[in-house]
mmCIF file of C-alpha atoms in Angstrom:
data_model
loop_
_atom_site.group_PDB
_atom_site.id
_atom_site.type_symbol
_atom_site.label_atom_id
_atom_site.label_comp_id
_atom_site.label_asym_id
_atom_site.label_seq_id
_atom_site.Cartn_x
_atom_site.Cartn_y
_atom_site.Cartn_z
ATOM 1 C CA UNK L 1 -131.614 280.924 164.474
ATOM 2 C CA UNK L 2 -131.951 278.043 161.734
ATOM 3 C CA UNK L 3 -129.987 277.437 159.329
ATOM 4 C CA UNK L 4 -132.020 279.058 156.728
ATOM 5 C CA UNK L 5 -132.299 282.167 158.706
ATOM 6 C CA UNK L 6 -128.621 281.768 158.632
ATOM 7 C CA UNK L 7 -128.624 281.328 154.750
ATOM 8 C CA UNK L 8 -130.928 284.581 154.446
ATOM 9 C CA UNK L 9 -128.997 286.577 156.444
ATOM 10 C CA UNK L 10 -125.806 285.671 154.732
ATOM 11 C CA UNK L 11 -127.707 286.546 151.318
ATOM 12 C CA UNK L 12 -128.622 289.427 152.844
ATOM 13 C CA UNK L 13 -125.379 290.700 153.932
ATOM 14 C CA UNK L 14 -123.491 289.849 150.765
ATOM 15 C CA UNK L 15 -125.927 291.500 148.466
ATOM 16 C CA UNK L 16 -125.643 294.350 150.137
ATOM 17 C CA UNK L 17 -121.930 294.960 150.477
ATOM 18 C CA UNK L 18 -121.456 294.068 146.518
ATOM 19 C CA UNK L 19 -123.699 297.422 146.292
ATOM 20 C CA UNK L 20 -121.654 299.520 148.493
ATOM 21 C CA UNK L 21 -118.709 298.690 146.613
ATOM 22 C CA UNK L 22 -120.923 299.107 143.325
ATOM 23 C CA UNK L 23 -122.019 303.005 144.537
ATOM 24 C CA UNK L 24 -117.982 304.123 145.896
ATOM 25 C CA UNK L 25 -116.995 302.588 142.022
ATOM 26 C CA UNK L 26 -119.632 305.129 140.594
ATOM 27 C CA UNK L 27 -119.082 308.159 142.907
ATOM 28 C CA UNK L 28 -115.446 308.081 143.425
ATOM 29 C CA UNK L 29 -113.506 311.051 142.885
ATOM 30 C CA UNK L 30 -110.158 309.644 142.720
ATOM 31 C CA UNK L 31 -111.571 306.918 139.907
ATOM 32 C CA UNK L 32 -113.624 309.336 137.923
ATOM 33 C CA UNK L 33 -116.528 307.826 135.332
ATOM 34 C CA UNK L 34 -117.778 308.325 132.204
ATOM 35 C CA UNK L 35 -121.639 309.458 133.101
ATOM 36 C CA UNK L 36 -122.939 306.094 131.296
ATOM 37 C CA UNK L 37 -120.135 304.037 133.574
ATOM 38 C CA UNK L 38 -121.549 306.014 136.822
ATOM 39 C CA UNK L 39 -125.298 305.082 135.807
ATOM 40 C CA UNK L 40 -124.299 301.323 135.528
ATOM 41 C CA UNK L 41 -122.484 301.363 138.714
ATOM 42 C CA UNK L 42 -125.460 303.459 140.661
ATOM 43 C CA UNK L 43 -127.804 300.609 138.441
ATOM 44 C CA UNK L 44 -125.695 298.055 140.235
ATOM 45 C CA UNK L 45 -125.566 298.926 143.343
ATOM 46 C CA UNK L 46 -129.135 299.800 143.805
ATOM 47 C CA UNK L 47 -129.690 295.934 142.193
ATOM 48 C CA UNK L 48 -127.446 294.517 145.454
ATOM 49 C CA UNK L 49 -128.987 297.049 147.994
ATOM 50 C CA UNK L 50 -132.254 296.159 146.681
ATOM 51 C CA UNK L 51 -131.830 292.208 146.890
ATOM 52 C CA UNK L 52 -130.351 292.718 150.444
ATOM 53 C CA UNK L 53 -133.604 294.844 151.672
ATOM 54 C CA UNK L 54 -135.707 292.225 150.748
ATOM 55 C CA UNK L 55 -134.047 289.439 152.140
ATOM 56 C CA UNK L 56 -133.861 291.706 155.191
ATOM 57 C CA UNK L 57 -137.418 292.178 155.357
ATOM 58 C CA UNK L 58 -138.461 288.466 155.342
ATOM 59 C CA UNK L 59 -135.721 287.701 157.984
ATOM 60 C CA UNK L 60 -137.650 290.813 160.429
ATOM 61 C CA UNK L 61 -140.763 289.649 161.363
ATOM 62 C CA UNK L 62 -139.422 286.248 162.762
ATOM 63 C CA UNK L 63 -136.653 288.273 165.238
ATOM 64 C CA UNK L 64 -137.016 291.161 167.760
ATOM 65 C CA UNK L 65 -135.046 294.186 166.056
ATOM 66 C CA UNK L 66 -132.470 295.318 168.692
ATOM 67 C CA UNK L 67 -131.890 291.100 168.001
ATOM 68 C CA UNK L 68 -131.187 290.764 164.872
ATOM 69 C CA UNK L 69 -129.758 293.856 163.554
ATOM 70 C CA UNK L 70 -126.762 293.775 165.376
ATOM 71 C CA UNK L 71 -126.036 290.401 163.588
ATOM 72 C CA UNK L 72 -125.054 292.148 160.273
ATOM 73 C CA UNK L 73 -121.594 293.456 161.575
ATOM 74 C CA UNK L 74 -120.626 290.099 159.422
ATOM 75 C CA UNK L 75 -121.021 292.616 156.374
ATOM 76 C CA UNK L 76 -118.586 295.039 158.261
ATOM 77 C CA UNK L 77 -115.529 292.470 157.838
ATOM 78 C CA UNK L 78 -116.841 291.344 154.089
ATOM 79 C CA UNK L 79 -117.429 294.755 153.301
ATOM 80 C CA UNK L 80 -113.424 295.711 154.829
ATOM 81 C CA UNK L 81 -111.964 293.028 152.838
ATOM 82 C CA UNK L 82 -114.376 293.674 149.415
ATOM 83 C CA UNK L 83 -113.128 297.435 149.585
ATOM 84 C CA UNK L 84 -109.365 296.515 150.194
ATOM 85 C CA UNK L 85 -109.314 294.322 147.462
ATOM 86 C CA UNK L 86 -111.908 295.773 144.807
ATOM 87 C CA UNK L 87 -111.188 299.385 145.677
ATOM 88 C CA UNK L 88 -107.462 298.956 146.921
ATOM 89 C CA UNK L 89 -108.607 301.483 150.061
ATOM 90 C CA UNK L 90 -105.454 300.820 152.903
ATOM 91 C CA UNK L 91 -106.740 299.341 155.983
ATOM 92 C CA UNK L 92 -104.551 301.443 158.532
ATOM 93 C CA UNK L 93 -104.139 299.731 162.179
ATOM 94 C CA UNK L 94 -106.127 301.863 163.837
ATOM 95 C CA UNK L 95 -109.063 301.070 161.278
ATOM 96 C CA UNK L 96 -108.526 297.893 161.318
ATOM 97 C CA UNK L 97 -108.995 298.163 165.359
ATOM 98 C CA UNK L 98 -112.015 300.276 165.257
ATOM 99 C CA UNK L 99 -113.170 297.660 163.155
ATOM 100 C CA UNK L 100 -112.466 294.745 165.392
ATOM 101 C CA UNK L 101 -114.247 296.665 168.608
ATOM 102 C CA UNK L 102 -117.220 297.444 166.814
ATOM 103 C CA UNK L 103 -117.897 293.881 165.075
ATOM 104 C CA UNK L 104 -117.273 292.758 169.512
ATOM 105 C CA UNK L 105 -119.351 295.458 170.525
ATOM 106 C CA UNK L 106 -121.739 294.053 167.420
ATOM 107 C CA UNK L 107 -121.554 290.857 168.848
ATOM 108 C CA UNK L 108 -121.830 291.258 172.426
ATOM 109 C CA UNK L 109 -125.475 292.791 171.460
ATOM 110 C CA UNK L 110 -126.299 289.903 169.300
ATOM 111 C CA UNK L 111 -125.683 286.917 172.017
ATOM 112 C CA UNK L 112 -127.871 288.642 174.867
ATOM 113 C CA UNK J 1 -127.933 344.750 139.062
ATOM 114 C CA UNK J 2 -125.787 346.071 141.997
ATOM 115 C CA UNK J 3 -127.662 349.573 143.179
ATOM 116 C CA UNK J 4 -124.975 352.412 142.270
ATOM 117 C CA UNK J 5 -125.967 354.333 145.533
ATOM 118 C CA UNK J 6 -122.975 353.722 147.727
ATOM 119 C CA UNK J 7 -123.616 352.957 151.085
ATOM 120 C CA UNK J 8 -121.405 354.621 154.237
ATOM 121 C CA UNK J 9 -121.456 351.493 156.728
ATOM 122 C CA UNK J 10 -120.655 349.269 154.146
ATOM 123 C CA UNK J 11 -117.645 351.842 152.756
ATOM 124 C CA UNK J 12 -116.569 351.435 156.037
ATOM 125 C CA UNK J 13 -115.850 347.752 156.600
ATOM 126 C CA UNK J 14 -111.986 346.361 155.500
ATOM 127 C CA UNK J 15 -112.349 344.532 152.616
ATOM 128 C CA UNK J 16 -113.181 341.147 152.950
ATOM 129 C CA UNK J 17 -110.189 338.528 153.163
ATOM 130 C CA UNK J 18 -109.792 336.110 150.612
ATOM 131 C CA UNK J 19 -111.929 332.648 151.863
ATOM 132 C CA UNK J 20 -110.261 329.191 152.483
ATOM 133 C CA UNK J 21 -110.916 327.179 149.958
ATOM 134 C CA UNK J 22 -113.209 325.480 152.202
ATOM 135 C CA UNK J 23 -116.367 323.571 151.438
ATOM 136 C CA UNK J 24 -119.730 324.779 152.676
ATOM 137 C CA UNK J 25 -120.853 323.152 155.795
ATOM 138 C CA UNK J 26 -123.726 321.258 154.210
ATOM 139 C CA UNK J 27 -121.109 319.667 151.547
ATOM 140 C CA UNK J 28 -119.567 318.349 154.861
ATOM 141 C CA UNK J 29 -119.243 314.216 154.435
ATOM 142 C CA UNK J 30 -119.432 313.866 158.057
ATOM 143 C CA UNK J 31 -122.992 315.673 158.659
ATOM 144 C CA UNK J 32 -123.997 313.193 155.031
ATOM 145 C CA UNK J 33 -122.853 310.149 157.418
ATOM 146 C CA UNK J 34 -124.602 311.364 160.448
ATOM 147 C CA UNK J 35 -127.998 311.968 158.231
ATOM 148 C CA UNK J 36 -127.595 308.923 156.579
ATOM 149 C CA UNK J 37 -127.582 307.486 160.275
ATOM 150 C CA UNK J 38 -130.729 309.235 161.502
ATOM 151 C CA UNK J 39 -132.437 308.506 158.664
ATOM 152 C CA UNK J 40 -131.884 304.362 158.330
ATOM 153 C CA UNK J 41 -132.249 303.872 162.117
ATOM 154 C CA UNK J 42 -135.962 305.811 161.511
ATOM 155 C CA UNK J 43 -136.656 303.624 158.315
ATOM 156 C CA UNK J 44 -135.244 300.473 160.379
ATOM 157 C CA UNK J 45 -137.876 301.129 163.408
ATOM 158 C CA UNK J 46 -140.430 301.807 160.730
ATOM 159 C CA UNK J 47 -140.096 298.460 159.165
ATOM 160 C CA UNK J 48 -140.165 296.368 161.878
ATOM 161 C CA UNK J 49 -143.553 298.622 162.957
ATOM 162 C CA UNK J 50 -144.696 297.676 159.463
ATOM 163 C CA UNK J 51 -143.645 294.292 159.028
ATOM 164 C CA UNK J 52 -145.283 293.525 162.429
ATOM 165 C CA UNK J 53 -148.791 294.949 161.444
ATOM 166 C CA UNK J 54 -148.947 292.466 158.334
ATOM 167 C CA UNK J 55 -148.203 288.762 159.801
ATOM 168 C CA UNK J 56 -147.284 285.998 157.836
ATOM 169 C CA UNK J 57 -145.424 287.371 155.337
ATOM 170 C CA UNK J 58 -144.131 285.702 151.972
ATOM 171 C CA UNK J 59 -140.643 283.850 151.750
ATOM 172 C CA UNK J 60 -139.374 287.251 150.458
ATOM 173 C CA UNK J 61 -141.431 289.871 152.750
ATOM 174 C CA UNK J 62 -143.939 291.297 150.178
ATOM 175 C CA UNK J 63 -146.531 290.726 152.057
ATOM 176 C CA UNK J 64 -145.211 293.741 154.276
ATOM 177 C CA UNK J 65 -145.239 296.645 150.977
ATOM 178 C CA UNK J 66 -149.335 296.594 151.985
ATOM 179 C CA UNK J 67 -148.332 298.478 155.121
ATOM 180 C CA UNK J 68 -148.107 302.231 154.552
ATOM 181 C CA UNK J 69 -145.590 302.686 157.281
ATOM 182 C CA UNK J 70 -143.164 300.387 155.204
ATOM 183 C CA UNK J 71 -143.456 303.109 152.454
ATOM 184 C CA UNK J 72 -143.047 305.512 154.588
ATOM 185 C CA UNK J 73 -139.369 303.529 156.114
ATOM 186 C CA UNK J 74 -138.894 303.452 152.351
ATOM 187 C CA UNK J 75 -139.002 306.775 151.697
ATOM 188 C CA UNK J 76 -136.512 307.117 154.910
ATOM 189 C CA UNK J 77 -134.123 304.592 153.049
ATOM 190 C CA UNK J 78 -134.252 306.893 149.532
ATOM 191 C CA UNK J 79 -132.955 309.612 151.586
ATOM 192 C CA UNK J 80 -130.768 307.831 153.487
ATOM 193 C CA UNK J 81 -129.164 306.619 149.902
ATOM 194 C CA UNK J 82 -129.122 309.817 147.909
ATOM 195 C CA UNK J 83 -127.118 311.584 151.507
ATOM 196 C CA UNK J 84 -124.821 308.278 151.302
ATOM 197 C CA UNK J 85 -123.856 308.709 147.717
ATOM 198 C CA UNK J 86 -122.732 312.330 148.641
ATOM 199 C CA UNK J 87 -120.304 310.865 151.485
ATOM 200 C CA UNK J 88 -118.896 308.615 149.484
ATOM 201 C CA UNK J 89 -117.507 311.345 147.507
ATOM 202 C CA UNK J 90 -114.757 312.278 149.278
ATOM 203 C CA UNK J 91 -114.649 308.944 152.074
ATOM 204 C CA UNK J 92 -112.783 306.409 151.842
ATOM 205 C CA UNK J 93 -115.852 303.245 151.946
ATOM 206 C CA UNK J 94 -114.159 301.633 154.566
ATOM 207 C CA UNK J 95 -114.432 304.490 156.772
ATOM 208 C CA UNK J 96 -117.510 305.728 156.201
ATOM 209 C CA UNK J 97 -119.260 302.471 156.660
ATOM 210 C CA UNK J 98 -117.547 302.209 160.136
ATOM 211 C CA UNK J 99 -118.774 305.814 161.313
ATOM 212 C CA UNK J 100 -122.297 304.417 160.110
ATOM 213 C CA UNK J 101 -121.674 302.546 162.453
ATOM 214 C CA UNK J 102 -123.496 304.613 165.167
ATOM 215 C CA UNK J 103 -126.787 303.215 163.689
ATOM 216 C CA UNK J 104 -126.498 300.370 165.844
ATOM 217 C CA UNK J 105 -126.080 302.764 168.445
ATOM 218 C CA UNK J 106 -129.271 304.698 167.198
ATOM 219 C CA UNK J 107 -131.390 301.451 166.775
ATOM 220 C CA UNK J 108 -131.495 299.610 169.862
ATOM 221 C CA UNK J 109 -131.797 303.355 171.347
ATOM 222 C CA UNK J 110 -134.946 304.141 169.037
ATOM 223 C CA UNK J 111 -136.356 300.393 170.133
ATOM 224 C CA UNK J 112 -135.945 300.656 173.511
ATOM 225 C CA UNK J 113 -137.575 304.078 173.242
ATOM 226 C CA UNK J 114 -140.200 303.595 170.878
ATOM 227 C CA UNK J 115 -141.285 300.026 170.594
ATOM 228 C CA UNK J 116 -140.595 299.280 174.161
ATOM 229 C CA UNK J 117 -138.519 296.417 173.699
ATOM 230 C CA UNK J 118 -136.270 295.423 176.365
ATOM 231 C CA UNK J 119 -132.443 295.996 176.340
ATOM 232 C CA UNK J 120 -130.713 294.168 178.525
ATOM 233 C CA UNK J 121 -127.637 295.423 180.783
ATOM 234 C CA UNK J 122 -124.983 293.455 178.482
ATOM 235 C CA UNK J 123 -126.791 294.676 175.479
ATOM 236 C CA UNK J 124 -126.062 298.516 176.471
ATOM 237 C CA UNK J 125 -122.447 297.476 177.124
ATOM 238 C CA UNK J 126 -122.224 296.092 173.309
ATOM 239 C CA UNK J 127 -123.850 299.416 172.384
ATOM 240 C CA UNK J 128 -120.965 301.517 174.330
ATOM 241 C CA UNK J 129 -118.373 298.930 173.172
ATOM 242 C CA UNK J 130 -119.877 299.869 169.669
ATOM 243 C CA UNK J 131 -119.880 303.639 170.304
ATOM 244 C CA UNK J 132 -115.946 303.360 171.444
ATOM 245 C CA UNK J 133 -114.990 301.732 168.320
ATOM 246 C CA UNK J 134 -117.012 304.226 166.364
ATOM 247 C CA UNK J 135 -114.907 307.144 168.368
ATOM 248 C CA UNK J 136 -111.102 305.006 167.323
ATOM 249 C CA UNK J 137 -112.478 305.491 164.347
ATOM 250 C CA UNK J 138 -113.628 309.296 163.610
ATOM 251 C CA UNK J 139 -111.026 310.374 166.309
ATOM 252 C CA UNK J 140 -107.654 311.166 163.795
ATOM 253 C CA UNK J 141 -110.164 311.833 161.318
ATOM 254 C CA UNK J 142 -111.698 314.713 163.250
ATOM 255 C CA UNK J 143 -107.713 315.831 163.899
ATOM 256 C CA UNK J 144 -106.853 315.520 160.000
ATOM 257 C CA UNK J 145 -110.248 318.050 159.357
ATOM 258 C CA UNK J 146 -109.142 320.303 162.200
ATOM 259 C CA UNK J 147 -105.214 320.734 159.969
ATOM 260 C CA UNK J 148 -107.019 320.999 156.835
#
């Protein structure tokens, strides 16, 4: 992996947890929307999902898939920390050590 | 408008108890996350089919929309977005983007299946390792539903 492999990926992976966040701001329950509030959040999200796809798709051909997808549990500890502190969801111990065994179990796939 | 002829067998049943407030199994977050699974590990395999029959793509892959089969993992990816939006409802995003989890479960699975590329024996272990912290995860979950 180069570094601009590396740089791709992290655009990737950043792009696409902004538009997570973006879609739980527009369908959350607890933080209801105006309907024109929802749209723009749906609107933003689908822009970061969007930009993350394609940066996905140019990283693909270059990396066997069973590879290289494992490599985005990165966006699983930016995503934990982007919805603790933009969505102020708790991050309970036992979360927080599902987490931490999935990103290792993420990892262990990516290095073999 | 309700026929007016009354019928014995239904006379006969005890009236019907008041329901549980209790959403409809297909309003169920947890089948959304599990759909939303299925359906980006299928658009996942499908892209790397696609992206695979058009070589030498551009700096940001559109070379690869010629492909039919990319539409097609596009289509999967719609879906798997409108079933997401539903489970983040009611989930917390933190949680429901660890259960999703089990996509890296499903992909290596559908690659080693379908594309026939190797897994190696460590790689399985990351998958179980995966699948365990996946299962810390949905465990007290699954309890809280049971109470509910």
């Amino acid at each position: 992996m180069t570094l601009f492999f590396f740089l791709l990926l992290m655009a990737s992976t950043s792009s696409s947890v902004a538009g997570q966040v973006c879609f739980k701001r527009a369908m959350s329950d607890v933080m209801p929307e105006k309907p024109r509030d929802r749209a723009f959040w749906i609107g933003a999200g689908l822009i970061g999902a969007t930009a993350g796809f394609f940066f996905w798709l140019a990283i693909l051909p270059h990396f066997p898939l069973s590879y290289i997808y494992p490599i985005e549990a990165i966006d699983r500890i930016m995503l934990a920390v982007a919805a603790s502190v933009f969505l102020q969801e708790r991050l309970t111990p036992r979360l927080l050590l599902g987490i931490g065994v999935i990103t290792g179990g993420t990892v262990l796939v990516s290095v073999t | 408008m309700p026929s007016l002829i009354l019928e014995p067998d239904r006379l006969a049943l005890k009236p019907e108890p008041i329901p549980a407030k209790k959403n409809p199994w297909y309003l169920n977050p947890y089948l959304h996350v599990g759909l939303t699974v299925l359906l980006s590990a299928i658009a996942q395999i499908l892209f790397k089919v696609g992206s695979d029959q058009t070589p030498g793509g551009s700096l940001l892959g559109f070379a690869s929309l010629k492909s039919g089969v990319i539409w097609l993992g596009i289509g999967c990816m719609i879906g798997s977005l409108l079933v997401w939006l539903q489970a983040l409802r009611s989930l917390p995003l933190i949680i429901a983007f660890n259960l999703a989890a089990a996509t890296q479960v499903v992909v290596p699975l559908g690659c080693w299946l379908f594309l026939g590329e190797e897994v190696s024996v460590l790689r399985w272990i990351g998958v179980f390792v995966v699948t365990v912290g996946v299962i810390i995860i949905a465990k007290p979950l699954a309890k809280l539903e049971e109470r509910l």
